[in-house]
Amino acid sequence: MKYWLYLLCIFFSIDAFCQIGGNSTYEFLRLPNSARITALGGSLITVRDADLNLAYHNPAALNPLMHRRIVFNQSVHMGTTHGYVGYGHYIDQGKVPIMVHAGLQYISYGKFLNRDVTGTYTGETSAAEYAINLGVGYQVSKFLSLGVNQKTILSYLGSYNSTGFAFDASAMYSDTSRKINLTVALKNMGSQFSTYNRSGNMEPIPFDLQIGIAHRLKYIPLRFSVIMHNIHQWGIVYDDPYNQDNQTLFTNNGAEQDNSAMTVVDDIFRHFIFNIELLFGKKGQQEVFRLAAGYNHMRRGELTASGLNDLAGFSFGVAIRIKQFQIDYGFGGYHFTGASHHFGISVNLDEILKGTQRKRHNKNAKLKKTKKAPTE
């Protein structure tokens, strides 16, 4: 038993007093892959429904409702374009039915002008990164599901290239009678295959340990989630030597805060993401309309501008279902100079096929009825 305690102490002491910004490569892996997740503060590991986008951050959320579903997402933020496409498939062959999915996350930083030491223009260069994602989920019991993702990472930053790999592993407890979900997710465990420089010095990738809980109210169509992120390390506050008043617990008034207790509270809340969803639809069916809002305190603490009231850390969104299509929009507040606007669309191939067959059947029935009608 004591050996396990030693291992736990070593694990939780890694980077225990380090900030997370700038300590790793492939930071685009932290970005929300869908408009819904953008609207909910950047993370949603606590929900298990028909949304295939959820499997990218929590493979244990994979379930048969995602069978033959395709998702497309695109966001625009400060001159960069970021998107995600994915497909899910349910395999019920043999004694172990599983749900699998495949997806591609990409980000383009645009084009840059190349100049030499004298300032002479020498051409243009581009920068982009990709993560090819393959995942599988398995329902262990009525309440417990497990999942694993594997990501192959390709990074092209001008003349510097790098490749790597990452794994996600998660476990999800779902109690449908009490409408409670509990999730533990280990995200981005891996390393580089090749480095940007010739020295071969490996850079860490953005590992994250998350725990989340969600509860849907019984008589009100409201679901709220609380997610803890980066809980494997304590100090995630950036120690800015030019701004000693960076404790911004739900405020932005620039007031002097010398109370060390407030500093501790602020650091604790930087590990939390809060979000809610209002769900409208027929009982037992997918929602036809959804409103979402979230608050990410770490984002607000790092990106809010002193003396200005902006929306850094706050997010919101809306989703609507039109026949076989689900359309999402998410707004993510990052800085007063710009925000992230995220758009998404998902469709189920089986629903499209059924709709086509239904139209064909109705057309044939109408033709038969016309032929049988008596002529004058």
Short mmCIF file of C-alpha atoms in Angstrom, two decimals:
data_model
loop_
_atom_site.label_atom_id
_atom_site.label_comp_id
_atom_site.label_asym_id
_atom_site.label_seq_id
_atom_site.Cartn_x
_atom_site.Cartn_y
_atom_site.Cartn_z
CA MET A 1 0.00 0.00 0.00
CA LYS A 2 2.80 2.42 0.82
CA TYR A 3 4.25 2.07 -2.69
CA TRP A 4 0.96 3.26 -4.18
CA LEU A 5 1.04 6.25 -1.84
CA TYR A 6 4.57 7.09 -3.02
CA LEU A 7 3.44 6.93 -6.66
CA LEU A 8 0.46 9.20 -5.96
CA CYS A 9 2.68 11.73 -4.21
CA ILE A 10 5.09 11.76 -7.15
CA PHE A 11 2.25 12.09 -9.66
CA PHE A 12 0.57 15.04 -7.95
CA SER A 13 3.87 16.80 -7.31
CA ILE A 14 4.70 17.06 -11.02
CA ASP A 15 4.61 20.74 -11.96
CA ALA A 16 2.83 21.38 -8.67
CA PHE A 17 3.87 25.01 -8.56
CA CYS A 18 4.15 25.78 -12.26
CA GLN A 19 1.89 27.76 -14.55
CA ILE A 20 0.50 25.90 -17.55
CA GLY A 21 0.90 28.60 -20.19
CA GLY A 22 3.91 28.12 -22.47
CA ASN A 23 5.09 24.92 -20.80
CA SER A 24 4.10 22.57 -23.60
CA THR A 25 3.80 22.24 -27.35
CA TYR A 26 0.69 21.36 -29.41
CA GLU A 27 -1.38 23.79 -27.33
CA PHE A 28 -4.15 23.66 -29.94
CA LEU A 29 -5.19 20.33 -28.36
CA ARG A 30 -6.70 22.35 -25.49
CA LEU A 31 -9.09 24.19 -27.81
CA PRO A 32 -12.78 23.27 -27.81
CA ASN A 33 -13.54 21.23 -30.90
CA SER A 34 -17.20 22.21 -31.27
CA ALA A 35 -19.52 25.19 -30.99
CA ARG A 36 -21.35 23.55 -28.08
CA ILE A 37 -18.19 23.13 -26.03
CA THR A 38 -17.12 26.70 -26.82
CA ALA A 39 -20.49 27.89 -25.50
CA LEU A 40 -19.98 25.93 -22.27
CA GLY A 41 -16.63 27.39 -21.26
CA GLY A 42 -14.23 25.14 -23.15
CA SER A 43 -14.91 21.73 -21.62
CA LEU A 44 -17.83 19.29 -21.41
CA ILE A 45 -16.87 15.82 -20.18
CA THR A 46 -20.03 15.29 -18.12
CA VAL A 47 -22.72 14.72 -20.77
CA ARG A 48 -23.58 11.57 -22.71
CA ASP A 49 -26.09 12.13 -25.50
CA ALA A 50 -26.24 12.02 -29.32
CA ASP A 51 -23.58 14.73 -29.81
CA LEU A 52 -20.56 13.03 -31.40
CA ASN A 53 -18.38 16.08 -30.70
CA LEU A 54 -18.29 15.13 -27.02
CA ALA A 55 -16.21 12.02 -27.75
CA TYR A 56 -13.16 14.08 -28.70
CA HIS A 57 -12.68 15.23 -25.08
CA ASN A 58 -14.36 12.25 -23.40
CA PRO A 59 -14.33 8.93 -25.32
CA ALA A 60 -16.41 7.31 -22.55
CA ALA A 61 -19.32 9.44 -23.83
CA LEU A 62 -19.51 7.29 -26.98
CA ASN A 63 -22.89 5.55 -27.24
CA PRO A 64 -25.23 4.05 -29.89
CA LEU A 65 -27.08 7.37 -30.32
CA MET A 66 -23.98 8.59 -32.18
CA HIS A 67 -24.22 5.79 -34.77
CA ARG A 68 -23.58 7.03 -38.34
CA ARG A 69 -23.50 10.65 -37.23
CA ILE A 70 -21.26 13.18 -39.01
CA VAL A 71 -20.19 16.48 -37.44
CA PHE A 72 -18.61 19.61 -38.96
CA ASN A 73 -17.30 22.53 -36.89
CA GLN A 74 -15.50 25.74 -37.78
CA SER A 75 -14.40 28.71 -35.68
CA VAL A 76 -12.77 32.03 -36.49
CA HIS A 77 -10.68 33.84 -33.90
CA MET A 78 -8.13 36.63 -34.31
CA GLY A 79 -7.17 35.67 -37.86
CA THR A 80 -6.89 31.93 -37.24
CA THR A 81 -9.27 29.23 -38.43
CA HIS A 82 -9.91 26.15 -36.35
CA GLY A 83 -12.19 23.23 -37.08
CA TYR A 84 -13.15 19.63 -36.44
CA VAL A 85 -14.86 16.93 -38.50
CA GLY A 86 -15.84 13.51 -37.19
CA TYR A 87 -17.82 10.32 -37.82
CA GLY A 88 -19.18 7.73 -35.37
CA HIS A 89 -20.17 4.09 -35.90
CA TYR A 90 -21.70 1.48 -33.60
CA ILE A 91 -20.36 -2.07 -33.99
CA ASP A 92 -22.67 -4.72 -32.52
CA GLN A 93 -20.91 -7.86 -33.69
CA GLY A 94 -20.20 -10.58 -31.16
CA LYS A 95 -20.36 -10.41 -27.38
CA VAL A 96 -18.62 -7.04 -27.02
CA PRO A 97 -20.52 -4.26 -28.82
CA ILE A 98 -18.43 -1.10 -29.10
CA MET A 99 -18.80 2.43 -30.40
CA VAL A 100 -15.96 3.86 -32.50
CA HIS A 101 -15.30 7.28 -33.96
CA ALA A 102 -12.75 9.03 -36.15
CA GLY A 103 -12.08 12.73 -36.51
CA LEU A 104 -9.69 15.43 -37.62
CA GLN A 105 -8.92 18.58 -35.64
CA TYR A 106 -7.07 21.31 -37.52
CA ILE A 107 -5.91 24.87 -37.01
CA SER A 108 -4.43 27.33 -39.50
CA TYR A 109 -2.48 30.34 -38.28
CA GLY A 110 -2.48 31.98 -41.69
CA LYS A 111 0.42 33.23 -43.78
CA PHE A 112 3.45 35.21 -42.62
CA LEU A 113 5.92 37.42 -44.45
CA ASN A 114 9.52 36.25 -44.48
CA ARG A 115 12.27 38.85 -44.19
CA ASP A 116 16.00 38.54 -43.73
CA VAL A 117 18.20 40.47 -41.27
CA THR A 118 18.13 43.54 -43.53
CA GLY A 119 14.33 43.54 -43.75
CA THR A 120 14.25 42.37 -47.37
CA TYR A 121 11.11 40.46 -48.27
CA THR A 122 11.95 36.83 -49.12
CA GLY A 123 8.51 35.29 -49.56
CA GLU A 124 5.68 33.90 -47.50
CA THR A 125 5.29 30.97 -45.15
CA SER A 126 2.31 29.29 -43.51
CA ALA A 127 1.66 27.52 -40.22
CA ALA A 128 -0.88 24.81 -39.43
CA GLU A 129 -1.38 21.88 -37.05
CA TYR A 130 -3.50 18.72 -37.24
CA ALA A 131 -4.64 15.97 -34.87
CA ILE A 132 -6.02 12.73 -36.36
CA ASN A 133 -8.23 11.17 -33.73
CA LEU A 134 -9.38 7.55 -33.40
CA GLY A 135 -11.42 6.43 -30.40
CA VAL A 136 -13.45 3.59 -28.94
CA GLY A 137 -16.02 3.44 -26.17
CA TYR A 138 -17.44 0.44 -24.29
CA GLN A 139 -20.41 0.14 -21.95
CA VAL A 140 -19.07 -1.95 -19.05
CA SER A 141 -22.30 -2.02 -17.05
CA LYS A 142 -25.60 -0.21 -16.70
CA PHE A 143 -23.90 2.72 -15.00
CA LEU A 144 -20.24 2.61 -16.10
CA SER A 145 -18.67 3.28 -19.50
CA LEU A 146 -15.00 3.49 -20.52
CA GLY A 147 -13.27 5.05 -23.50
CA VAL A 148 -9.88 5.66 -25.13
CA ASN A 149 -8.73 8.09 -27.83
CA GLN A 150 -5.51 7.99 -29.83
CA LYS A 151 -4.31 11.18 -31.54
CA THR A 152 -1.65 11.45 -34.20
CA ILE A 153 -0.32 15.01 -34.22
CA LEU A 154 1.22 16.83 -37.20
CA SER A 155 2.62 20.34 -36.76
CA TYR A 156 3.96 22.53 -39.58
CA LEU A 157 5.26 25.93 -38.47
CA GLY A 158 7.01 27.38 -41.49
CA SER A 159 10.25 25.49 -42.00
CA TYR A 160 9.94 23.78 -38.61
CA ASN A 161 7.99 20.53 -38.40
CA SER A 162 7.12 18.16 -35.60
CA THR A 163 5.06 15.00 -35.12
CA GLY A 164 3.72 13.40 -31.98
CA PHE A 165 1.06 11.20 -30.42
CA ALA A 166 -1.36 11.49 -27.52
CA PHE A 167 -3.85 9.29 -25.69
CA ASP A 168 -7.04 10.09 -23.80
CA ALA A 169 -8.62 7.74 -21.27
CA SER A 170 -11.85 8.34 -19.41
CA ALA A 171 -14.41 6.65 -17.20
CA MET A 172 -18.01 7.84 -16.89
CA TYR A 173 -20.66 6.96 -14.32
CA SER A 174 -24.23 7.70 -15.48
CA ASP A 175 -27.29 7.32 -13.28
CA THR A 176 -30.27 8.05 -15.52
CA SER A 177 -32.81 7.69 -12.71
CA ARG A 178 -31.12 10.36 -10.61
CA LYS A 179 -29.98 12.27 -13.71
CA ILE A 180 -26.38 12.48 -12.46
CA ASN A 181 -23.17 11.96 -14.45
CA LEU A 182 -19.66 11.74 -13.01
CA THR A 183 -16.56 11.63 -15.22
CA VAL A 184 -12.80 11.27 -14.77
CA ALA A 185 -10.70 12.03 -17.86
CA LEU A 186 -6.95 11.91 -18.47
CA LYS A 187 -6.29 13.93 -21.60
CA ASN A 188 -3.27 14.24 -23.89
CA MET A 189 -0.91 11.65 -22.44
CA GLY A 190 1.93 11.23 -24.90
CA SER A 191 5.08 12.65 -26.43
CA GLN A 192 6.71 13.92 -29.59
CA PHE A 193 7.94 11.58 -32.32
CA SER A 194 10.12 14.29 -33.87
CA THR A 195 11.06 17.74 -32.61
CA TYR A 196 11.15 21.15 -34.28
CA ASN A 197 14.89 21.60 -33.76
CA ARG A 198 17.83 19.40 -34.66
CA SER A 199 18.96 19.05 -31.05
CA GLY A 200 16.19 16.54 -30.45
CA ASN A 201 15.08 18.03 -27.13
CA MET A 202 11.57 16.72 -26.46
CA GLU A 203 8.88 19.17 -25.36
CA PRO A 204 5.95 18.07 -23.18
CA ILE A 205 2.42 18.07 -24.57
CA PRO A 206 -0.53 19.65 -22.67
CA PHE A 207 -1.60 16.88 -20.29
CA ASP A 208 -4.76 17.56 -18.33
CA LEU A 209 -6.51 15.63 -15.57
CA GLN A 210 -10.20 16.52 -15.30
CA ILE A 211 -13.07 15.53 -13.04
CA GLY A 212 -16.62 16.67 -13.69
CA ILE A 213 -20.15 16.21 -12.42
CA ALA A 214 -23.45 17.07 -14.13
CA HIS A 215 -27.02 17.03 -12.87
CA ARG A 216 -30.24 17.53 -14.77
CA LEU A 217 -33.13 18.86 -12.70
CA LYS A 218 -36.24 16.72 -12.47
CA TYR A 219 -38.98 19.26 -13.13
CA ILE A 220 -37.04 21.97 -14.98
CA PRO A 221 -35.31 21.37 -18.36
CA LEU A 222 -32.00 22.56 -16.94
CA ARG A 223 -28.68 20.74 -16.71
CA PHE A 224 -25.66 22.19 -14.94
CA SER A 225 -22.07 20.95 -14.87
CA VAL A 226 -19.03 21.65 -12.75
CA ILE A 227 -15.67 20.61 -14.20
CA MET A 228 -12.28 20.71 -12.51
CA HIS A 229 -9.29 20.86 -14.86
CA ASN A 230 -5.51 20.68 -14.33
CA ILE A 231 -6.10 19.19 -10.91
CA HIS A 232 -2.75 17.39 -11.08
CA GLN A 233 -1.01 20.71 -10.35
CA TRP A 234 -1.79 23.48 -7.92
CA GLY A 235 -0.35 26.81 -9.06
CA ILE A 236 -1.76 27.69 -12.48
CA VAL A 237 -1.83 31.46 -11.95
CA TYR A 238 0.55 33.33 -14.23
CA ASP A 239 2.80 35.44 -12.01
CA ASP A 240 2.94 38.65 -14.04
CA PRO A 241 5.65 40.92 -12.56
CA TYR A 242 4.00 43.96 -14.19
CA ASN A 243 0.57 43.26 -12.73
CA GLN A 244 0.41 42.18 -9.13
CA ASP A 245 -3.34 42.69 -8.97
CA ASN A 246 -4.35 39.72 -11.08
CA GLN A 247 -6.85 38.14 -8.66
CA THR A 248 -10.08 38.57 -10.63
CA LEU A 249 -12.61 36.37 -8.88
CA PHE A 250 -15.74 37.26 -10.89
CA THR A 251 -14.62 40.93 -10.80
CA ASN A 252 -12.46 43.29 -12.79
CA ASN A 253 -12.14 46.47 -10.78
CA GLY A 254 -8.36 46.55 -10.41
CA ALA A 255 -8.66 47.11 -6.66
CA GLU A 256 -5.76 46.31 -4.37
CA GLN A 257 -6.09 42.83 -2.89
CA ASP A 258 -3.47 42.14 -0.30
CA ASN A 259 -5.46 39.40 1.38
CA SER A 260 -3.58 36.14 0.90
CA ALA A 261 -6.80 34.21 1.49
CA MET A 262 -8.32 35.82 -1.61
CA THR A 263 -5.24 34.78 -3.58
CA VAL A 264 -5.75 31.17 -2.50
CA VAL A 265 -9.47 31.28 -3.35
CA ASP A 266 -8.68 32.80 -6.74
CA ASP A 267 -6.17 30.04 -7.47
CA ILE A 268 -8.69 27.37 -6.49
CA PHE A 269 -11.39 28.78 -8.76
CA ARG A 270 -8.97 28.84 -11.70
CA HIS A 271 -9.38 25.07 -11.77
CA PHE A 272 -13.16 25.29 -12.26
CA ILE A 273 -15.45 25.63 -15.26
CA PHE A 274 -19.16 26.18 -14.64
CA ASN A 275 -21.82 25.73 -17.31
CA ILE A 276 -25.58 25.30 -17.73
CA GLU A 277 -27.88 24.18 -20.53
CA LEU A 278 -31.58 24.83 -21.02
CA LEU A 279 -33.05 21.94 -23.01
CA PHE A 280 -36.34 22.09 -24.89
CA GLY A 281 -37.87 19.10 -26.63
CA LYS A 282 -40.29 16.21 -26.35
CA LYS A 283 -39.76 13.86 -23.46
CA GLY A 284 -37.55 10.90 -24.35
CA GLN A 285 -36.36 12.47 -27.61
CA GLN A 286 -33.46 14.66 -28.64
CA GLU A 287 -33.75 18.34 -27.83
CA VAL A 288 -35.05 20.57 -30.60
CA PHE A 289 -33.72 23.75 -29.02
CA ARG A 290 -30.89 24.38 -26.55
CA LEU A 291 -29.48 27.43 -24.79
CA ALA A 292 -26.04 27.24 -23.16
CA ALA A 293 -23.80 29.42 -21.03
CA GLY A 294 -20.45 28.91 -19.30
CA TYR A 295 -17.82 30.58 -17.15
CA ASN A 296 -14.09 29.73 -17.23
CA HIS A 297 -12.33 31.53 -14.39
CA MET A 298 -8.79 30.70 -15.53
CA ARG A 299 -9.47 32.27 -18.91
CA ARG A 300 -10.89 35.40 -17.29
CA GLY A 301 -8.01 35.67 -14.86
CA GLU A 302 -5.42 35.42 -17.63
CA LEU A 303 -7.04 37.43 -20.43
CA THR A 304 -9.16 40.12 -18.81
CA ALA A 305 -7.81 43.65 -19.20
CA SER A 306 -7.28 45.65 -16.02
CA GLY A 307 -9.80 48.46 -15.65
CA LEU A 308 -12.05 47.21 -18.47
CA ASN A 309 -15.30 45.31 -18.23
CA ASP A 310 -15.13 42.70 -20.96
CA LEU A 311 -16.51 39.20 -21.53
CA ALA A 312 -13.26 37.29 -21.05
CA GLY A 313 -14.08 33.94 -19.48
CA PHE A 314 -17.79 34.11 -20.29
CA SER A 315 -19.41 32.13 -23.09
CA PHE A 316 -22.83 31.31 -24.42
CA GLY A 317 -24.48 29.59 -27.35
CA VAL A 318 -27.60 28.23 -28.97
CA ALA A 319 -28.54 25.08 -30.88
CA ILE A 320 -31.57 24.22 -32.97
CA ARG A 321 -32.66 20.99 -34.61
CA ILE A 322 -34.22 21.30 -38.07
CA LYS A 323 -35.40 17.91 -39.35
CA GLN A 324 -32.26 15.74 -39.64
CA PHE A 325 -29.81 18.59 -38.99
CA GLN A 326 -28.48 19.98 -35.71
CA ILE A 327 -27.07 23.52 -36.00
CA ASP A 328 -24.94 25.03 -33.21
CA TYR A 329 -23.42 28.42 -32.52
CA GLY A 330 -21.00 29.19 -29.70
CA PHE A 331 -19.47 32.47 -28.52
CA GLY A 332 -16.33 32.38 -26.41
CA GLY A 333 -15.06 35.53 -24.74
CA TYR A 334 -11.25 35.69 -24.71
CA HIS A 335 -10.27 39.37 -24.86
CA PHE A 336 -11.89 42.73 -25.47
CA THR A 337 -10.07 42.94 -28.82
CA GLY A 338 -11.68 39.77 -30.14
CA ALA A 339 -13.82 36.75 -29.35
CA SER A 340 -14.25 33.28 -30.79
CA HIS A 341 -17.28 32.57 -32.97
CA HIS A 342 -17.85 28.86 -33.42
CA PHE A 343 -20.31 27.22 -35.82
CA GLY A 344 -21.25 23.58 -36.05
CA ILE A 345 -23.59 21.24 -37.88
CA SER A 346 -24.28 17.55 -37.37
CA VAL A 347 -26.39 15.07 -39.27
CA ASN A 348 -27.36 11.43 -38.88
CA LEU A 349 -27.03 9.42 -42.09
CA ASP A 350 -29.73 6.96 -41.02
CA GLU A 351 -32.21 9.79 -40.48
CA ILE A 352 -31.47 11.18 -43.95
CA LEU A 353 -31.90 7.70 -45.46
CA LYS A 354 -35.21 7.19 -43.66
CA GLY A 355 -36.40 10.62 -44.79
CA THR A 356 -35.51 9.82 -48.40
CA GLN A 357 -37.28 6.45 -48.22
CA ARG A 358 -40.34 8.08 -46.67
CA LYS A 359 -40.54 10.66 -49.47
CA ARG A 360 -40.14 7.93 -52.10
CA HIS A 361 -42.86 5.85 -50.45
CA ASN A 362 -45.26 8.81 -50.31
CA LYS A 363 -44.54 9.63 -53.96
CA ASN A 364 -45.20 6.04 -55.05
CA ALA A 365 -48.41 5.92 -53.02
CA LYS A 366 -49.59 9.15 -54.63
CA LEU A 367 -48.85 7.77 -58.12
CA LYS A 368 -50.78 4.57 -57.39
CA LYS A 369 -53.71 6.57 -56.12
CA THR A 370 -53.69 8.71 -59.27
CA LYS A 371 -53.67 5.64 -61.53
CA LYS A 372 -56.60 4.04 -59.68
CA ALA A 373 -58.72 7.21 -59.87
CA PRO A 374 -61.70 6.77 -62.31
CA THR A 375 -61.53 8.70 -65.57
CA GLU A 376 -64.51 10.62 -66.93
#
